[in-house]
Amino acid sequence: MNMFSCYVQRVKDNIHCVLAMSPRDSRFTTRLRMFPSLVNCCTIDWFTNWPAEALYNVAKGAFSDESMNLADDEEACVEMCKDMHLSVEKISETFFNELRRYNYVTPTSYL
């Protein structure tokens, strides 16, 4: 094997690529649709779980739209979304502990 092919093989064996994208940007979903291997062939690391206060604020913002006509039920819907997301996180931990299979609960699956 010559030097160049040895080099190419070592690069193939050791190369890592890091892509950083914001899931809040609409272009993120467009890119995922255009390049499905970003989901199928990559490891996605969301870094940390969202705190309950952040979940509450995001749901509050989503339900504050006047067209939903929630009126008195808005607060209950916000709490329900927050509690459901937190309970799925807990159940996912149990799922992993019992079956050794991951279920990722990510910010994009919220709401």
C-alpha positions as a printed NumPy array, in Angstrom:
array([[  0.   ,   0.   ,   0.   ],
       [  1.46 ,   3.38 ,  -0.928],
       [  1.631,   6.395,   1.41 ],
       [ -1.389,   8.198,  -0.044],
       [ -3.733,   5.219,   0.152],
       [ -2.533,   4.589,   3.704],
       [ -3.334,   8.216,   4.532],
       [ -6.785,   8.008,   2.912],
       [ -7.583,   4.84 ,   4.844],
       [ -6.579,   6.441,   8.156],
       [ -8.735,   9.484,   7.393],
       [-11.723,   7.263,   6.55 ],
       [-11.258,   5.348,   9.807],
       [-10.905,   8.404,  12.025],
       [-12.841,  11.288,  10.482],
       [-15.608,  12.862,  12.528],
       [-17.853,  15.693,  11.433],
       [-19.787,  17.968,  13.766],
       [-22.838,  19.84 ,  12.511],
       [-24.499,  22.387,  14.738],
       [-28.01 ,  23.519,  13.813],
       [-30.773,  25.182,  15.737],
       [-33.978,  23.113,  15.838],
       [-35.976,  26.357,  16.154],
       [-34.982,  27.509,  12.677],
       [-37.396,  26.528,   9.889],
       [-34.407,  25.684,   7.685],
       [-33.578,  22.836,  10.086],
       [-36.694,  20.867,   9.11 ],
       [-36.108,  21.635,   5.452],
       [-32.58 ,  20.259,   5.667],
       [-33.788,  17.121,   7.446],
       [-36.306,  16.51 ,   4.662],
       [-33.714,  17.122,   1.961],
       [-31.041,  14.975,   3.638],
       [-32.729,  12.136,   5.592],
       [-29.344,  10.622,   6.425],
       [-28.91 ,  13.472,   8.918],
       [-31.426,  11.594,  11.054],
       [-30.886,   7.988,   9.937],
       [-27.085,   7.843,   9.92 ],
       [-26.067,  10.363,  12.567],
       [-25.963,  10.617,  16.3  ],
       [-28.065,  13.541,  17.445],
       [-27.1  ,  14.98 ,  20.807],
       [-29.565,  17.427,  22.304],
       [-27.222,  18.002,  25.262],
       [-29.667,  18.353,  28.147],
       [-33.297,  17.924,  29.074],
       [-35.39 ,  21.031,  29.195],
       [-36.273,  22.304,  32.66 ],
       [-39.954,  22.399,  33.603],
       [-39.984,  26.214,  33.488],
       [-38.767,  26.227,  29.862],
       [-41.409,  23.656,  28.879],
       [-44.044,  25.788,  30.576],
       [-42.94 ,  28.967,  28.794],
       [-42.832,  27.339,  25.358],
       [-46.32 ,  25.879,  25.813],
       [-47.586,  29.199,  27.142],
       [-46.282,  30.932,  24.024],
       [-47.83 ,  28.32 ,  21.734],
       [-51.245,  28.495,  23.395],
       [-51.371,  32.275,  23.701],
       [-52.539,  32.492,  20.084],
       [-56.019,  34.054,  20.062],
       [-57.256,  31.77 ,  17.25 ],
       [-57.24 ,  28.742,  19.571],
       [-60.062,  30.18 ,  21.724],
       [-58.93 ,  28.355,  24.868],
       [-59.962,  31.138,  27.265],
       [-60.11 ,  29.626,  30.769],
       [-58.604,  26.299,  29.676],
       [-55.303,  27.798,  28.482],
       [-53.491,  27.328,  31.799],
       [-54.674,  23.711,  32.096],
       [-53.486,  22.935,  28.536],
       [-50.085,  24.484,  29.248],
       [-49.689,  22.398,  32.421],
       [-50.857,  19.263,  30.599],
       [-48.214,  19.685,  27.861],
       [-45.473,  20.269,  30.416],
       [-46.517,  17.304,  32.572],
       [-46.849,  14.961,  29.594],
       [-43.351,  15.793,  28.345],
       [-41.835,  15.305,  31.806],
       [-43.682,  12.018,  32.332],
       [-42.506,  10.674,  28.952],
       [-38.918,  11.528,  29.98 ],
       [-39.364,   9.485,  33.172],
       [-40.985,   6.546,  31.386],
       [-38.197,   6.612,  28.786],
       [-35.651,   6.121,  31.567],
       [-37.626,   3.114,  32.829],
       [-37.879,   1.81 ,  29.264],
       [-34.094,   1.99 ,  28.913],
       [-33.455,   0.388,  32.311],
       [-35.768,  -2.542,  31.591],
       [-35.227,  -3.153,  27.871],
       [-31.901,  -1.41 ,  27.173],
       [-33.501,   0.513,  24.309],
       [-33.441,   4.258,  23.943],
       [-36.461,   6.444,  23.391],
       [-35.288,   9.978,  22.756],
       [-37.488,  12.748,  24.082],
       [-36.258,  15.872,  22.368],
       [-37.339,  19.497,  22.18 ],
       [-38.585,  18.922,  18.629],
       [-41.092,  16.359,  19.913],
       [-42.526,  18.875,  22.389],
       [-45.938,  20.246,  21.47 ]])
